PDB file of C-alpha atoms in Angstrom:
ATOM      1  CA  UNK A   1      72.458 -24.175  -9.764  1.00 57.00           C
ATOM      2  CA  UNK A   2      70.345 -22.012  -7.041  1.00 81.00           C
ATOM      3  CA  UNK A   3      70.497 -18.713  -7.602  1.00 92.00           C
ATOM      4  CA  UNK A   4      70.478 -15.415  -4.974  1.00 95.00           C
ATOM      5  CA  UNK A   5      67.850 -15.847  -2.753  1.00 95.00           C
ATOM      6  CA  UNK A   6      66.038 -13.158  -0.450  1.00 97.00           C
ATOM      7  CA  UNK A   7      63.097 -13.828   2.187  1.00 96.00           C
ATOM      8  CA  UNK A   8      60.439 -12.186   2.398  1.00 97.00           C
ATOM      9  CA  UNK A   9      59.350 -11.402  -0.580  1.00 95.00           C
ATOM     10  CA  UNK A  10      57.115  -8.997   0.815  1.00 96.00           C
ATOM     11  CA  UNK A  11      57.052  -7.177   4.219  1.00 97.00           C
ATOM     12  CA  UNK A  12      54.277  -4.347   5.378  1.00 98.00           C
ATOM     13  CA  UNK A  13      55.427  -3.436   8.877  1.00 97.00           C
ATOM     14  CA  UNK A  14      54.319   0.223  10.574  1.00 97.00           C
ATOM     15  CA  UNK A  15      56.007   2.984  10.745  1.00 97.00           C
ATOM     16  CA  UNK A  16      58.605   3.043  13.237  1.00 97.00           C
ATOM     17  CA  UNK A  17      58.994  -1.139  13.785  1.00 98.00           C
ATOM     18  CA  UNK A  18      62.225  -2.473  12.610  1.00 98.00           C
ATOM     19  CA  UNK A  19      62.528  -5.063   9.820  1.00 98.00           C
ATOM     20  CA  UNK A  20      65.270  -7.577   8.877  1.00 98.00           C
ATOM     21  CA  UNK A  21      66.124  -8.435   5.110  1.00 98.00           C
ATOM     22  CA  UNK A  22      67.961 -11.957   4.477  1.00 97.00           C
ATOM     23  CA  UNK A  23      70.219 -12.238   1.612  1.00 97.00           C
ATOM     24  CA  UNK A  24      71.249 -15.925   0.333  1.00 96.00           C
ATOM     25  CA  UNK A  25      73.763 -15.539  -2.008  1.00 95.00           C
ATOM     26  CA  UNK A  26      75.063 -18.292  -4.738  1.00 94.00           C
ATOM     27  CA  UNK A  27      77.442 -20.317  -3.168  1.00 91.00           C
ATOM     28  CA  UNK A  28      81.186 -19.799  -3.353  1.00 89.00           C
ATOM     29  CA  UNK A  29      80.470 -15.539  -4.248  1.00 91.00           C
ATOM     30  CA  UNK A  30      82.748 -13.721  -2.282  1.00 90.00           C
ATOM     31  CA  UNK A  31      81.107 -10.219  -2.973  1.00 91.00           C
ATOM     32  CA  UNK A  32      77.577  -9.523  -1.635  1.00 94.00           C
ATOM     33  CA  UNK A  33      76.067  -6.390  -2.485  1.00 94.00           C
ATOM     34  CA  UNK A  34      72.360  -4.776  -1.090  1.00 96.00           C
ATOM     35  CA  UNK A  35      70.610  -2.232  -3.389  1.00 95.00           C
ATOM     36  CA  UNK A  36      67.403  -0.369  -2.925  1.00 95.00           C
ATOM     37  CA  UNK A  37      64.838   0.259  -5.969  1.00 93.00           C
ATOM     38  CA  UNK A  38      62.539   3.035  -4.949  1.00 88.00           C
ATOM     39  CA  UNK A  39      59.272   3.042  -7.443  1.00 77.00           C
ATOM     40  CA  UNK A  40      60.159   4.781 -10.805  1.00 68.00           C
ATOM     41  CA  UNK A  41      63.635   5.277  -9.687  1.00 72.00           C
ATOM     42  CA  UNK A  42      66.960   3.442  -9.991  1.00 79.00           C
ATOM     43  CA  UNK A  43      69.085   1.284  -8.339  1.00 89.00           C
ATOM     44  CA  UNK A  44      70.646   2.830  -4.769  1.00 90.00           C
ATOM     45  CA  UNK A  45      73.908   1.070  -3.520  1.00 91.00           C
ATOM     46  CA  UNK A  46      73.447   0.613  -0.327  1.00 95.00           C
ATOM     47  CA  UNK A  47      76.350  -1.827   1.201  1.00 94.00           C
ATOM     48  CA  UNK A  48      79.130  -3.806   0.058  1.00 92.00           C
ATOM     49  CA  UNK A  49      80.789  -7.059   1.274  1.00 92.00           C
ATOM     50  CA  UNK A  50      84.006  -8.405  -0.078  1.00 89.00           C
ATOM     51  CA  UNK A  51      85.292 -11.898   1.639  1.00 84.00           C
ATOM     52  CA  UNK A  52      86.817 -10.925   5.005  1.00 82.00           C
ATOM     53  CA  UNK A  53      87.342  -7.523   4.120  1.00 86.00           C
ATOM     54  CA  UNK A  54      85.660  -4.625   6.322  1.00 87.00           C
ATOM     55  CA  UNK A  55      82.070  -3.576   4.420  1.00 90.00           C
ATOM     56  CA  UNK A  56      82.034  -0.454   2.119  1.00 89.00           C
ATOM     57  CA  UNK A  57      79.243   1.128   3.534  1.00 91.00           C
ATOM     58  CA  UNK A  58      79.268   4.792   1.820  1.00 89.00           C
ATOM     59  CA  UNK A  59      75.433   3.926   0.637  1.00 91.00           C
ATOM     60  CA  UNK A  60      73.617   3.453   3.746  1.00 94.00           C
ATOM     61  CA  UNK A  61      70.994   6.321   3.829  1.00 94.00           C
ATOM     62  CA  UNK A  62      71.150   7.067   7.351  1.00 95.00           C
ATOM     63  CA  UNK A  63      72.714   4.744  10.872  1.00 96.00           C
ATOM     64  CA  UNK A  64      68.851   3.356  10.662  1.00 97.00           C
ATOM     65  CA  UNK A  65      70.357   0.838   7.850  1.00 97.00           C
ATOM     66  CA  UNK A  66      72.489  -1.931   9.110  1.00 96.00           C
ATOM     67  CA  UNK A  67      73.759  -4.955   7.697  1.00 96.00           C
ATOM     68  CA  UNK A  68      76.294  -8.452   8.405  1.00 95.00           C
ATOM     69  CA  UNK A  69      77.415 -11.219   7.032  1.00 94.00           C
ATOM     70  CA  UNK A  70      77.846 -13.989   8.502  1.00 85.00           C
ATOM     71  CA  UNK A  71      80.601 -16.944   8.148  1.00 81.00           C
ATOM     72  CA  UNK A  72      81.021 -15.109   4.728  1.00 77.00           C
ATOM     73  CA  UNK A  73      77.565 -15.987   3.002  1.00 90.00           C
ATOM     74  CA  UNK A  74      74.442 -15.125   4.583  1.00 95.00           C
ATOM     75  CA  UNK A  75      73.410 -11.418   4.862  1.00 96.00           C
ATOM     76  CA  UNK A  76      70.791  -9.446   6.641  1.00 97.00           C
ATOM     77  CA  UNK A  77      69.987  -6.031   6.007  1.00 98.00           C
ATOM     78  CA  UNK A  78      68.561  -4.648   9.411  1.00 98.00           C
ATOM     79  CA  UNK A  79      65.839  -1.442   9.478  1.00 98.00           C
ATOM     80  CA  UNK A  80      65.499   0.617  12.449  1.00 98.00           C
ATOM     81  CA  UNK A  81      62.562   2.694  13.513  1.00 98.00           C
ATOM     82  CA  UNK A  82      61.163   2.012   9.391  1.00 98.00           C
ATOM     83  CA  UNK A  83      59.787   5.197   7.783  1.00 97.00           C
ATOM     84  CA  UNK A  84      56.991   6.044   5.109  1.00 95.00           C
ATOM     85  CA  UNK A  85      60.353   6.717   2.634  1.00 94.00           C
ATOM     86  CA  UNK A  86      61.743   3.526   3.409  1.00 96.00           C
ATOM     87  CA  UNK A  87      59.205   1.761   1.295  1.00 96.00           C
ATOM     88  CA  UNK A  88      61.027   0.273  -1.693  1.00 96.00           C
ATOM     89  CA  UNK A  89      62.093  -2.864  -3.293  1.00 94.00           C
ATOM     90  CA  UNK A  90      65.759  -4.024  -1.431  1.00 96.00           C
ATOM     91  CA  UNK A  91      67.481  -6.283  -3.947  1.00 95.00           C
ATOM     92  CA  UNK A  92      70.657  -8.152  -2.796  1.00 96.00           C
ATOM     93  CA  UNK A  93      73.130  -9.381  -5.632  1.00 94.00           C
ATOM     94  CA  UNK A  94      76.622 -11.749  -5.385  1.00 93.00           C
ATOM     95  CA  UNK A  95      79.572 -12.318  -7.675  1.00 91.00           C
ATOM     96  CA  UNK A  96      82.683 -13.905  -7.878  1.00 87.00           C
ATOM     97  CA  UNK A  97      84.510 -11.797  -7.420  1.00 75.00           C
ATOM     98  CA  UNK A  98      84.235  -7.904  -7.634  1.00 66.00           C
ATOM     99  CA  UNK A  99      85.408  -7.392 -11.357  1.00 65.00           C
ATOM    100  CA  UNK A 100      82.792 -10.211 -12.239  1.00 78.00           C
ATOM    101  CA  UNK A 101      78.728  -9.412 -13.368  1.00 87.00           C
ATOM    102  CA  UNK A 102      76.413  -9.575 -10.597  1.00 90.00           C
ATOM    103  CA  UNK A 103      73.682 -11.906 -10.045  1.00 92.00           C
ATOM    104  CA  UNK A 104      70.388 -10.547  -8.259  1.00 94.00           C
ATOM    105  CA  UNK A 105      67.657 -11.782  -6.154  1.00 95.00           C
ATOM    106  CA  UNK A 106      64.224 -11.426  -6.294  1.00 93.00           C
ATOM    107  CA  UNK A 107      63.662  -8.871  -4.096  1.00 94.00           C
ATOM    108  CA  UNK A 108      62.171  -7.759  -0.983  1.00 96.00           C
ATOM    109  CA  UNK A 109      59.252  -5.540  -2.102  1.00 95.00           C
ATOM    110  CA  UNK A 110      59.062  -3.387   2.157  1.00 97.00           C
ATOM    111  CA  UNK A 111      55.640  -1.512   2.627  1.00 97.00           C
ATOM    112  CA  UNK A 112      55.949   0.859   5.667  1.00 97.00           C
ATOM    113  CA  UNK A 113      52.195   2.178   6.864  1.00 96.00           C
TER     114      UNK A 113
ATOM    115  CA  UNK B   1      83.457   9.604  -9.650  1.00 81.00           C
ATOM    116  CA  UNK B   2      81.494   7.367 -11.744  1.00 87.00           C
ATOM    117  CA  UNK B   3      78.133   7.572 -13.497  1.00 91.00           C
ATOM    118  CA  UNK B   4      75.775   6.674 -16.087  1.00 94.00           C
ATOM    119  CA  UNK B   5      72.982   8.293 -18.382  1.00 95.00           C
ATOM    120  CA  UNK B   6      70.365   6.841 -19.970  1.00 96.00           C
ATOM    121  CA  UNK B   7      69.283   9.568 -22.081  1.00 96.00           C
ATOM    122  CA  UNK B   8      65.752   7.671 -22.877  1.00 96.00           C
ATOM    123  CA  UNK B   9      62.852   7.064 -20.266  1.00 94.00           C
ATOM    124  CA  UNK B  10      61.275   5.007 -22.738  1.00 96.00           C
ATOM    125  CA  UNK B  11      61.461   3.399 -25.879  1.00 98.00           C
ATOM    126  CA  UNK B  12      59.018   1.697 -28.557  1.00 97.00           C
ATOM    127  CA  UNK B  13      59.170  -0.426 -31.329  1.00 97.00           C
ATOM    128  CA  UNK B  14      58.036  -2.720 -33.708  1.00 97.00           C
ATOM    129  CA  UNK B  15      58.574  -6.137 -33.626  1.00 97.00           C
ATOM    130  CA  UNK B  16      60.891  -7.408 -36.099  1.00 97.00           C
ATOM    131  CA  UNK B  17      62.141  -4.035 -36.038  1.00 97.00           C
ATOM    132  CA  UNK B  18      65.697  -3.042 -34.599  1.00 97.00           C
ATOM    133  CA  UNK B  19      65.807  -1.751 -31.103  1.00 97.00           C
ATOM    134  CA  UNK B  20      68.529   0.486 -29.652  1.00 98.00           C
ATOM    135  CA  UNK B  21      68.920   1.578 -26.049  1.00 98.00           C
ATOM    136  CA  UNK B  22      71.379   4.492 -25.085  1.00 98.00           C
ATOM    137  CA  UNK B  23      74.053   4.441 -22.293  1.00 98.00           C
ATOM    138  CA  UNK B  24      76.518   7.321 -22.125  1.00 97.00           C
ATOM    139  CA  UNK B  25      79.187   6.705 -18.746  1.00 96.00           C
ATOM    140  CA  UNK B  26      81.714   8.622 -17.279  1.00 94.00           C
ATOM    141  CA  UNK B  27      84.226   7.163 -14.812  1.00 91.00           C
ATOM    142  CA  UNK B  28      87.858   8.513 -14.124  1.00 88.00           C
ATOM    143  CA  UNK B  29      89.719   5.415 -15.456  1.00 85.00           C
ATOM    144  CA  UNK B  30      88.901   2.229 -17.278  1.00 86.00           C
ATOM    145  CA  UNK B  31      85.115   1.571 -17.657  1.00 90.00           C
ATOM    146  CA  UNK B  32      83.778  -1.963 -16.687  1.00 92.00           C
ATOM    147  CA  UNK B  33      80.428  -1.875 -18.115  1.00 95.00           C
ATOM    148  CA  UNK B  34      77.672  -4.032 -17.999  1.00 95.00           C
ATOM    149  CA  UNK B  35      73.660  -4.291 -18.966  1.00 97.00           C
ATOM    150  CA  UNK B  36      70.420  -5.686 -17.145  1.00 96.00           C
ATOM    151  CA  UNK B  37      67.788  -6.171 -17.856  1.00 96.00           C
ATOM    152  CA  UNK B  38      64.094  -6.317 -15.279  1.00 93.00           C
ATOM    153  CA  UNK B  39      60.707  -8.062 -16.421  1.00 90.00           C
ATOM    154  CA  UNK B  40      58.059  -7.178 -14.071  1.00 83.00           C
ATOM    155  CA  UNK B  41      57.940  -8.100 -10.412  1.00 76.00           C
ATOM    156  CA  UNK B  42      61.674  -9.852 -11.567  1.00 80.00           C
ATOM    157  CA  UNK B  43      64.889  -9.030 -10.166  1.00 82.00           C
ATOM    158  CA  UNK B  44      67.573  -7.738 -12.544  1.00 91.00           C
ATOM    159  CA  UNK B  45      69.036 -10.220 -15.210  1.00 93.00           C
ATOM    160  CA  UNK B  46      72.973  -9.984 -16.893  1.00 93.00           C
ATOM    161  CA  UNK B  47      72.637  -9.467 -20.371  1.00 96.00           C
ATOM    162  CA  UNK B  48      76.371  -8.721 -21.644  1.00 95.00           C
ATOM    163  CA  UNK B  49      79.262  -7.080 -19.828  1.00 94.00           C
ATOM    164  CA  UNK B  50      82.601  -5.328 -21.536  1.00 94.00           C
ATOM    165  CA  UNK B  51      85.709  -5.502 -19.759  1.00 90.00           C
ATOM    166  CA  UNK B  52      88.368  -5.498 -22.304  1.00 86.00           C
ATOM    167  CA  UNK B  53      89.396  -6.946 -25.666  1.00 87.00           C
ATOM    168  CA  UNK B  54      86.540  -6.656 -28.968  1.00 90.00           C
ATOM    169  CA  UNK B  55      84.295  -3.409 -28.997  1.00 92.00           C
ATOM    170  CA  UNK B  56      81.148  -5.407 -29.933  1.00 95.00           C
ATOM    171  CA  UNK B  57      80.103  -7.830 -27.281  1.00 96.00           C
ATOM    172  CA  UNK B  58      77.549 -10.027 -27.397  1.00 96.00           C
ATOM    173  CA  UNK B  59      75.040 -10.969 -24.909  1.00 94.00           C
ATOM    174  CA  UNK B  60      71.762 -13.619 -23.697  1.00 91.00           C
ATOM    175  CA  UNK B  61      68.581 -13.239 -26.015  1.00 92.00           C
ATOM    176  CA  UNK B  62      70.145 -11.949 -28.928  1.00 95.00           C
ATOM    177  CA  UNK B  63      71.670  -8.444 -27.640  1.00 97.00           C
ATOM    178  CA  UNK B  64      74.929  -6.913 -28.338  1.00 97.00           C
ATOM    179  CA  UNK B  65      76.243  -3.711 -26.750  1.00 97.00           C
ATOM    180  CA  UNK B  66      79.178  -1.798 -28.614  1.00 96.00           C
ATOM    181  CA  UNK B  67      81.726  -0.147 -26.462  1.00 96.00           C
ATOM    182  CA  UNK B  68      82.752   3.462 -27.801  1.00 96.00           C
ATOM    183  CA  UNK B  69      85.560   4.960 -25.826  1.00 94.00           C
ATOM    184  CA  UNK B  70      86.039   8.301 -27.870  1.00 94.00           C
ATOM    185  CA  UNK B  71      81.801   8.486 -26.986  1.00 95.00           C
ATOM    186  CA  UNK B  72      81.970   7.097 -23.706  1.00 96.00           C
ATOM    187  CA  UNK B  73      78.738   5.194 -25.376  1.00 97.00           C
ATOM    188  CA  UNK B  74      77.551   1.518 -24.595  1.00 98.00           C
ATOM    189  CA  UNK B  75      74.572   1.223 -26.368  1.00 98.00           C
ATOM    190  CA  UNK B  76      72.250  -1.913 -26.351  1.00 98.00           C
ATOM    191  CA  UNK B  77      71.169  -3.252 -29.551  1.00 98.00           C
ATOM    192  CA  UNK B  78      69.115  -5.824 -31.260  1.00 98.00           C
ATOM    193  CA  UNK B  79      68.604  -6.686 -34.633  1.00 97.00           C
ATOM    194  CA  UNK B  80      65.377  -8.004 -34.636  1.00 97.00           C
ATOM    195  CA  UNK B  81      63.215  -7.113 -31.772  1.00 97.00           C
ATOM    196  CA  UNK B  82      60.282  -9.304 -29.814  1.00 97.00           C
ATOM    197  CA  UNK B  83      57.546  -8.662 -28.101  1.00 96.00           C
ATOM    198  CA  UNK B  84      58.749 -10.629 -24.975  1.00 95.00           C
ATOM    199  CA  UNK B  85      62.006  -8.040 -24.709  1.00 96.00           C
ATOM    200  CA  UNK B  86      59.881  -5.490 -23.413  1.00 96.00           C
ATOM    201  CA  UNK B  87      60.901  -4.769 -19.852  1.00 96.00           C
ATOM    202  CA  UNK B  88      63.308  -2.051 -18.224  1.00 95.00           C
ATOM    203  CA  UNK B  89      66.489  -1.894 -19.041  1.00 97.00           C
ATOM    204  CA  UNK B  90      69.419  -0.566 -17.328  1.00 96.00           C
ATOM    205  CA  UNK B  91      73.090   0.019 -18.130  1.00 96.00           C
ATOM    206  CA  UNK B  92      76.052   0.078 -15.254  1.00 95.00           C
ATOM    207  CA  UNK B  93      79.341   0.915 -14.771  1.00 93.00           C
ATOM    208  CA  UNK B  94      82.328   1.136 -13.028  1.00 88.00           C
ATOM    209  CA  UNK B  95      85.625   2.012 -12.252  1.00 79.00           C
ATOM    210  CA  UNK B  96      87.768  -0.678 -12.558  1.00 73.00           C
ATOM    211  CA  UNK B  97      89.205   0.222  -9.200  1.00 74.00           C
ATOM    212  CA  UNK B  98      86.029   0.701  -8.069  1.00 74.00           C
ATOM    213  CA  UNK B  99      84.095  -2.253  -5.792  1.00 74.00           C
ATOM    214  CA  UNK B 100      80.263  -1.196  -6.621  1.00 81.00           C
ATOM    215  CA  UNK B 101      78.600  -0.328  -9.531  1.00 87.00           C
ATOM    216  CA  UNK B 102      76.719   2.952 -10.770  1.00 90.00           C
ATOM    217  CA  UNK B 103      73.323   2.224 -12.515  1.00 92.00           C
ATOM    218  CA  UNK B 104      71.518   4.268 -15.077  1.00 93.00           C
ATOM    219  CA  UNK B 105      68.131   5.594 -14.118  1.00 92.00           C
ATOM    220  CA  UNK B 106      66.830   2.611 -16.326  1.00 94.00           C
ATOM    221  CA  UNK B 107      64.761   2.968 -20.028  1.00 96.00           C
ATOM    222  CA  UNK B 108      61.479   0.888 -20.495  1.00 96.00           C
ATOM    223  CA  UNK B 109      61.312  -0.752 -23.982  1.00 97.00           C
ATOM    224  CA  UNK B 110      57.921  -1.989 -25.279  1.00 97.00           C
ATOM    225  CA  UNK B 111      57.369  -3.825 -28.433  1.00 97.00           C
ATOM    226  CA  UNK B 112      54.621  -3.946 -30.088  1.00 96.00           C
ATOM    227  CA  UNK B 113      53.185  -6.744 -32.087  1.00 95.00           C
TER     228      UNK B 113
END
């Protein structure tokens, strides 16, 4: 079946534009998760989404970083006023459920100039 | 508090030869643990996860991860190693009343022919 999806796969926007992130998940995952992959680093939680439940959103860097879901599937990951430090790769992943392995997307590799 | 080490930044073998990747964890109750594993420009693939039940599990490609709890180790082995499992690898955990995961800083494996 289709896997977790992301558009774009690449963004370059200027410093100080905002950017939006989508997130497909496979269908019928109840958990969506956003990470961010900085170059040479590891992987940064960023936000969590379980079902209905209210978002766990202890990993946004700073209230620049937004993010919904809507009608439980789609997600978008929403930059405000983008930085030069913002520039990473923003990976999205879904499971089942929450005890369950996550799946990952491709990636959104964001250049900020 | 959760967290993982990946003692290794990098790690290289032969091919044909057996290839071991580190993961040392710490959470405050029972560990769900899991490994990935990233091929270039790729998002992050499941290779094995331990929840419960046998120490050894085993995993896509060929891997196998052993659980230690005494070591609070989960190390990624194979047997027999191929060129075409070099790529970064990174081990994750969590609390099992925890709702995101905590990855390791990652190790890069190359294999040489």
């Amino acid at each position: 079946g289709a896997g977790v999806s992301q558009s774009p796969s690449n963004k370059v926007t200027e410093k100080g534009k905002d950017v939006e992130l989508r997130c497909d998940p496979i269908s019928g995952h109840t958990a969506l998760y956003w990470y961010r992959q900085s170059l040479g680093q590891g992987l940064e939680f960023l936000i969590y989404f379980q079902g209905n439940s209210a978002p766990d959103k202890s990993g946004l860097p700073s209230d620049r970083f937004s993010a919904e879901r809507t009608g439980g599937s789609v997600s978008t990951l929403t930059i405000q006023r983008t930085q030069q430090e913002d520039s990473a790769v923003y990976l999205c992943a879904s499971s089942l459920e929450r005890a369950h392995e996550q799946y990952f997307g491709p990636g959104t590799r964001l250049t900020v100039t | 508090a959760q967290s993982v080490a990946q003692p290794e930044d990098q790690v290289n073998v032969a091919e044909g030869n057996p290839l071991t990747v580190k993961c040392t964890y710490s959470v405050s109750g029972n560990p769900y643990l899991f490994w990935y594993v990233q091929y270039p420009n790729r998002g992050l693939q499941f290779l094995l996860k331990y929840i419960t039940g046998d120490n050894l599990v085993k995993g896509s490609y060929g891997f196998e991860a052993e659980f230690n709890k005494s070591q609070t180790s989960f190390h990624l082995k194979k047997p027999s190693a191929l060129v075409s499992d070099s790529a970064l690898y990174f081990c994750a955990v969590r609390d099992y009343r925890a709702d995101k995961l905590s990855f390791g800083a990652g190790t890069t494996v190359t294999v040489r022919a």
